[in-house]
Amino acid sequence: MTHARAAFRYRDFRFFLIARFLALAGHQMMIVALSQAVYEATHDPIHLGYIGLTFFIPKIAFTLWAGQIADRYARRNVIVACRFLQTALTLGLIAITFVGLKPLWLFYAAVFALGTAYAFDGPSSQSIVTQVVPEKDFHNAVTWNSANFQAAFIAGPAFGGWLYALLHGAPGVLWIVFGMRAVSAVLMTRIQPRTDHIESSEVNVKTLLAGLSYVFRNRIILGAISLDLFAVLLGGATALMPVFANDILKVGAWGLGFLRTAPAVGAAIVAVALAYMPPMRKAGKKMFACVAVFGLSTVLFGLSRNFYFSLVCLFFLGAADMISVIIRQVVIQVKTPPSMRGRVSAVNLIFIGASNELGEFESGLTASWFGTVPAVVVGGLGTLAVVALYSWRFPEIREYDRLKTDAESVTTSVMESGEEKKTS
């Protein structure tokens, strides 16, 4: 077994990857179908932003609680319960889209409920990786997990757009998503995770906020996840892709699927390449460079009027983002003690949610105020400004060198932050 595929020797990791792929690809198919249906019904970009906002509100409200649950209960069981709930809620969305999204408030209520299920799924899904592979193969598992994530983002949007056109609307796509989520839930029941540290102290405000406190005490983690927050919050153009596909590039639902797929193609190619390479050197500087490329690619995408050039811009956007994602995820996991990983993952997910879903709302709002193209271009320039600011304010990230995932690096991070009982 080569080092590049070391994590694949474990059956539970293979089941986890398949289950996660089905869940993520299904989610992307659903987002393409719902965003296209909403834009066809309203022709107003602010409603595309409302979809992101409706997913974000439960994430900001419940994710800290979800992190506490991930550290106190069997993470597999939490994931299974959330996946079955997502499956059931998909049936509700099928009924709502079948009648033409009327009334819209009921549609957003269903999206809110689905976002709540995602909020409780996320921290357990992120932190369970340490329980399905031994520590010596964790870096490899993170890389393949990221590649799997991007593969889902390739297949999901492309199939979502194609199926939307083929099946003449969102209900047919959602029936397929329903099946994918059901299989994902069943596969998770087959996993038998290794024993991990389970928090046993009393639940109170201190334990609930322990992950947030830990992040703010560790400047490398704080800088890494907040850099992503502001960069994607400003530079994210995902929510506006239906406008580009339908009104600017004139490629419709079919083209929308490919626009949403292009970033994931670049990201997946980079992730697979990194899986065959040793842990990178000068990781901090590379993360800053990649976020800058993300911002520049966003500007060029906003200015493009050619469908194929737009795909190229999105390809490089996704490739650059993938490198920064892998660096950030490895840093967070290896610099966090095992008993805290669920809560720190929850904080990370809040930051990611703020950058993604809240960023979609920000994009929809600014597009409705200033126009779609100015909103994307100014956002990309804002990302470049954030990179310059963080490079100055967080020299710890600039100086961060080699990504390590061995026991020594984890032990060192625990010692730097205090004993596990104190951090809990």
mmCIF file of N, CA, C and O in Angstrom, residues 8 17-18 20-29 142-160 180 257 260-272 318 322 326:
data_model
loop_
_atom_site.group_PDB
_atom_site.id
_atom_site.type_symbol
_atom_site.label_atom_id
_atom_site.label_comp_id
_atom_site.label_asym_id
_atom_site.label_seq_id
_atom_site.Cartn_x
_atom_site.Cartn_y
_atom_site.Cartn_z
ATOM 1 N N PHE A 8 -6.957 4.278 2.566
ATOM 2 C CA PHE A 8 -7.954 3.412 1.928
ATOM 3 C C PHE A 8 -7.910 1.975 2.448
ATOM 4 O O PHE A 8 -8.794 1.175 2.138
ATOM 5 N N LEU A 17 -16.230 7.837 3.205
ATOM 6 C CA LEU A 17 -16.062 8.622 1.982
ATOM 7 C C LEU A 17 -17.266 8.497 1.055
ATOM 8 O O LEU A 17 -17.752 9.491 0.503
ATOM 9 N N ILE A 18 -17.755 7.271 0.875
ATOM 10 C CA ILE A 18 -18.913 7.065 -0.013
ATOM 11 C C ILE A 18 -20.139 7.775 0.538
ATOM 12 O O ILE A 18 -20.866 8.464 -0.193
ATOM 13 N N ARG A 20 -20.255 10.299 2.582
ATOM 14 C CA ARG A 20 -20.094 11.754 2.514
ATOM 15 C C ARG A 20 -20.252 12.258 1.080
ATOM 16 O O ARG A 20 -20.838 13.321 0.845
ATOM 17 N N PHE A 21 -19.728 11.482 0.120
ATOM 18 C CA PHE A 21 -19.883 11.883 -1.282
ATOM 19 C C PHE A 21 -21.360 11.964 -1.652
ATOM 20 O O PHE A 21 -21.801 12.940 -2.283
ATOM 21 N N LEU A 22 -22.134 10.952 -1.284
ATOM 22 C CA LEU A 22 -23.557 10.952 -1.621
ATOM 23 C C LEU A 22 -24.285 12.126 -0.976
ATOM 24 O O LEU A 22 -25.126 12.783 -1.599
ATOM 25 N N ALA A 23 -23.954 12.396 0.286
ATOM 26 C CA ALA A 23 -24.612 13.504 0.984
ATOM 27 C C ALA A 23 -24.245 14.852 0.358
ATOM 28 O O ALA A 23 -25.118 15.697 0.121
ATOM 29 N N LEU A 24 -22.950 15.049 0.069
ATOM 30 C CA LEU A 24 -22.509 16.332 -0.470
ATOM 31 C C LEU A 24 -22.951 16.529 -1.916
ATOM 32 O O LEU A 24 -23.396 17.613 -2.294
ATOM 33 N N ALA A 25 -22.821 15.486 -2.741
ATOM 34 C CA ALA A 25 -23.254 15.597 -4.129
ATOM 35 C C ALA A 25 -24.758 15.843 -4.195
ATOM 36 O O ALA A 25 -25.234 16.659 -4.999
ATOM 37 N N GLY A 26 -25.505 15.151 -3.340
ATOM 38 C CA GLY A 26 -26.946 15.367 -3.298
ATOM 39 C C GLY A 26 -27.291 16.792 -2.900
ATOM 40 O O GLY A 26 -28.204 17.407 -3.456
ATOM 41 N N HIS A 27 -26.538 17.327 -1.943
ATOM 42 C CA HIS A 27 -26.780 18.708 -1.522
ATOM 43 C C HIS A 27 -26.514 19.678 -2.669
ATOM 44 O O HIS A 27 -27.297 20.620 -2.893
ATOM 45 N N GLN A 28 -25.428 19.467 -3.406
ATOM 46 C CA GLN A 28 -25.122 20.347 -4.531
ATOM 47 C C GLN A 28 -26.169 20.241 -5.642
ATOM 48 O O GLN A 28 -26.547 21.252 -6.250
ATOM 49 N N MET A 29 -26.633 19.036 -5.915
ATOM 50 C CA MET A 29 -27.718 18.867 -6.891
ATOM 51 C C MET A 29 -28.951 19.632 -6.449
ATOM 52 O O MET A 29 -29.625 20.299 -7.248
ATOM 53 N N VAL A 142 -7.155 13.312 5.456
ATOM 54 C CA VAL A 142 -7.664 14.665 5.246
ATOM 55 C C VAL A 142 -7.583 15.048 3.776
ATOM 56 O O VAL A 142 -8.513 15.630 3.201
ATOM 57 N N THR A 143 -6.466 14.697 3.135
ATOM 58 C CA THR A 143 -6.300 15.034 1.725
ATOM 59 C C THR A 143 -7.331 14.326 0.864
ATOM 60 O O THR A 143 -7.982 14.938 0.000
ATOM 61 N N TRP A 144 -7.522 13.008 1.091
ATOM 62 C CA TRP A 144 -8.514 12.282 0.303
ATOM 63 C C TRP A 144 -9.941 12.715 0.638
ATOM 64 O O TRP A 144 -10.818 12.742 -0.236
ATOM 65 N N ASN A 145 -10.166 13.071 1.885
ATOM 66 C CA ASN A 145 -11.478 13.582 2.270
ATOM 67 C C ASN A 145 -11.775 14.885 1.534
ATOM 68 O O ASN A 145 -12.901 15.115 1.073
ATOM 69 N N SER A 146 -10.762 15.736 1.402
ATOM 70 C CA SER A 146 -10.931 16.986 0.658
ATOM 71 C C SER A 146 -11.148 16.710 -0.829
ATOM 72 O O SER A 146 -11.972 17.368 -1.479
ATOM 73 N N ALA A 147 -10.410 15.728 -1.372
ATOM 74 C CA ALA A 147 -10.606 15.357 -2.776
ATOM 75 C C ALA A 147 -12.016 14.807 -2.990
ATOM 76 O O ALA A 147 -12.675 15.108 -4.000
ATOM 77 N N ASN A 148 -12.489 14.000 -2.061
ATOM 78 C CA ASN A 148 -13.842 13.457 -2.127
ATOM 79 C C ASN A 148 -14.875 14.580 -2.082
ATOM 80 O O ASN A 148 -15.870 14.576 -2.827
ATOM 81 N N PHE A 149 -14.620 15.550 -1.215
ATOM 82 C CA PHE A 149 -15.484 16.727 -1.109
ATOM 83 C C PHE A 149 -15.594 17.433 -2.460
ATOM 84 O O PHE A 149 -16.696 17.768 -2.935
ATOM 85 N N GLN A 150 -14.448 17.649 -3.095
ATOM 86 C CA GLN A 150 -14.459 18.354 -4.369
ATOM 87 C C GLN A 150 -15.059 17.503 -5.484
ATOM 88 O O GLN A 150 -15.702 18.027 -6.395
ATOM 89 N N ALA A 151 -14.857 16.182 -5.429
ATOM 90 C CA ALA A 151 -15.489 15.309 -6.423
ATOM 91 C C ALA A 151 -16.999 15.430 -6.350
ATOM 92 O O ALA A 151 -17.696 15.438 -7.379
ATOM 93 N N ALA A 152 -17.526 15.536 -5.125
ATOM 94 C CA ALA A 152 -18.968 15.731 -4.964
ATOM 95 C C ALA A 152 -19.405 17.062 -5.552
ATOM 96 O O ALA A 152 -20.490 17.171 -6.142
ATOM 97 N N PHE A 153 -18.544 18.080 -5.406
ATOM 98 C CA PHE A 153 -18.882 19.391 -5.949
ATOM 99 C C PHE A 153 -18.725 19.431 -7.471
ATOM 100 O O PHE A 153 -19.236 20.347 -8.115
ATOM 101 N N ILE A 154 -18.011 18.462 -8.049
ATOM 102 C CA ILE A 154 -17.945 18.339 -9.501
ATOM 103 C C ILE A 154 -19.201 17.649 -10.021
ATOM 104 O O ILE A 154 -19.909 18.154 -10.892
ATOM 105 N N ALA A 155 -19.469 16.479 -9.476
ATOM 106 C CA ALA A 155 -20.583 15.673 -9.967
ATOM 107 C C ALA A 155 -21.932 16.304 -9.627
ATOM 108 O O ALA A 155 -22.841 16.329 -10.484
ATOM 109 N N GLY A 156 -22.075 16.820 -8.396
ATOM 110 C CA GLY A 156 -23.364 17.327 -7.962
ATOM 111 C C GLY A 156 -23.934 18.440 -8.821
ATOM 112 O O GLY A 156 -25.039 18.296 -9.367
ATOM 113 N N PRO A 157 -23.230 19.563 -8.974
ATOM 114 C CA PRO A 157 -23.789 20.652 -9.791
ATOM 115 C C PRO A 157 -24.004 20.267 -11.250
ATOM 116 O O PRO A 157 -25.014 20.647 -11.854
ATOM 117 N N ALA A 158 -23.056 19.528 -11.837
ATOM 118 C CA ALA A 158 -23.200 19.148 -13.243
ATOM 119 C C ALA A 158 -24.436 18.275 -13.452
ATOM 120 O O ALA A 158 -25.253 18.525 -14.348
ATOM 121 N N PHE A 159 -24.591 17.253 -12.614
ATOM 122 C CA PHE A 159 -25.763 16.403 -12.730
ATOM 123 C C PHE A 159 -27.032 17.155 -12.342
ATOM 124 O O PHE A 159 -28.104 16.916 -12.910
ATOM 125 N N GLY A 160 -26.929 18.063 -11.350
ATOM 126 C CA GLY A 160 -28.095 18.833 -10.963
ATOM 127 C C GLY A 160 -28.625 19.674 -12.114
ATOM 128 O O GLY A 160 -29.837 19.692 -12.388
ATOM 129 N N MET A 180 -30.221 9.388 -2.630
ATOM 130 C CA MET A 180 -28.809 9.494 -2.269
ATOM 131 C C MET A 180 -28.645 9.715 -0.766
ATOM 132 O O MET A 180 -27.761 9.128 -0.129
ATOM 133 N N GLY A 257 -25.047 24.416 -14.250
ATOM 134 C CA GLY A 257 -24.419 23.243 -13.654
ATOM 135 C C GLY A 257 -22.922 23.229 -13.875
ATOM 136 O O GLY A 257 -22.145 22.933 -12.960
ATOM 137 N N ARG A 260 -21.086 25.927 -11.756
ATOM 138 C CA ARG A 260 -20.920 25.527 -10.362
ATOM 139 C C ARG A 260 -19.942 24.364 -10.228
ATOM 140 O O ARG A 260 -19.361 24.143 -9.159
ATOM 141 N N THR A 261 -19.747 23.614 -11.300
ATOM 142 C CA THR A 261 -18.824 22.483 -11.270
ATOM 143 C C THR A 261 -17.371 22.907 -11.454
ATOM 144 O O THR A 261 -16.465 22.316 -10.874
ATOM 145 N N ALA A 262 -17.133 23.941 -12.242
ATOM 146 C CA ALA A 262 -15.767 24.322 -12.616
ATOM 147 C C ALA A 262 -14.835 24.533 -11.424
ATOM 148 O O ALA A 262 -13.693 24.046 -11.440
ATOM 149 N N PRO A 263 -15.254 25.248 -10.360
ATOM 150 C CA PRO A 263 -14.329 25.382 -9.224
ATOM 151 C C PRO A 263 -13.958 24.039 -8.601
ATOM 152 O O PRO A 263 -12.817 23.842 -8.170
ATOM 153 N N ALA A 264 -14.921 23.133 -8.550
ATOM 154 C CA ALA A 264 -14.656 21.834 -7.939
ATOM 155 C C ALA A 264 -13.719 20.988 -8.798
ATOM 156 O O ALA A 264 -12.955 20.181 -8.268
ATOM 157 N N VAL A 265 -13.757 21.149 -10.115
ATOM 158 C CA VAL A 265 -12.820 20.420 -10.982
ATOM 159 C C VAL A 265 -11.390 20.838 -10.662
ATOM 160 O O VAL A 265 -10.501 19.997 -10.466
ATOM 161 N N GLY A 266 -11.163 22.141 -10.597
ATOM 162 C CA GLY A 266 -9.824 22.621 -10.239
ATOM 163 C C GLY A 266 -9.403 22.158 -8.862
ATOM 164 O O GLY A 266 -8.261 21.737 -8.652
ATOM 165 N N ALA A 267 -10.335 22.214 -7.920
ATOM 166 C CA ALA A 267 -10.017 21.807 -6.552
ATOM 167 C C ALA A 267 -9.707 20.323 -6.465
ATOM 168 O O ALA A 267 -8.782 19.907 -5.761
ATOM 169 N N ALA A 268 -10.474 19.497 -7.157
ATOM 170 C CA ALA A 268 -10.264 18.049 -7.084
ATOM 171 C C ALA A 268 -8.922 17.648 -7.685
ATOM 172 O O ALA A 268 -8.213 16.791 -7.140
ATOM 173 N N ILE A 269 -8.550 18.251 -8.808
ATOM 174 C CA ILE A 269 -7.265 17.936 -9.441
ATOM 175 C C ILE A 269 -6.120 18.281 -8.491
ATOM 176 O O ILE A 269 -5.177 17.499 -8.307
ATOM 177 N N VAL A 270 -6.208 19.436 -7.854
ATOM 178 C CA VAL A 270 -5.173 19.842 -6.899
ATOM 179 C C VAL A 270 -5.142 18.899 -5.703
ATOM 180 O O VAL A 270 -4.069 18.487 -5.233
ATOM 181 N N ALA A 271 -6.319 18.520 -5.186
ATOM 182 C CA ALA A 271 -6.371 17.656 -4.010
ATOM 183 C C ALA A 271 -5.741 16.292 -4.286
ATOM 184 O O ALA A 271 -4.997 15.764 -3.460
ATOM 185 N N VAL A 272 -6.043 15.718 -5.443
ATOM 186 C CA VAL A 272 -5.453 14.422 -5.792
ATOM 187 C C VAL A 272 -3.942 14.554 -5.960
ATOM 188 O O VAL A 272 -3.173 13.697 -5.499
ATOM 189 N N GLY A 318 -11.164 27.558 -7.842
ATOM 190 C CA GLY A 318 -11.313 26.346 -7.039
ATOM 191 C C GLY A 318 -9.989 25.689 -6.703
ATOM 192 O O GLY A 318 -9.811 25.178 -5.592
ATOM 193 N N MET A 322 -8.620 25.139 -2.875
ATOM 194 C CA MET A 322 -8.393 23.800 -2.346
ATOM 195 C C MET A 322 -7.108 23.735 -1.527
ATOM 196 O O MET A 322 -7.070 23.106 -0.466
ATOM 197 N N ILE A 326 -6.986 22.674 2.500
ATOM 198 C CA ILE A 326 -6.227 21.560 3.071
ATOM 199 C C ILE A 326 -5.289 22.053 4.164
ATOM 200 O O ILE A 326 -5.192 21.463 5.245
#
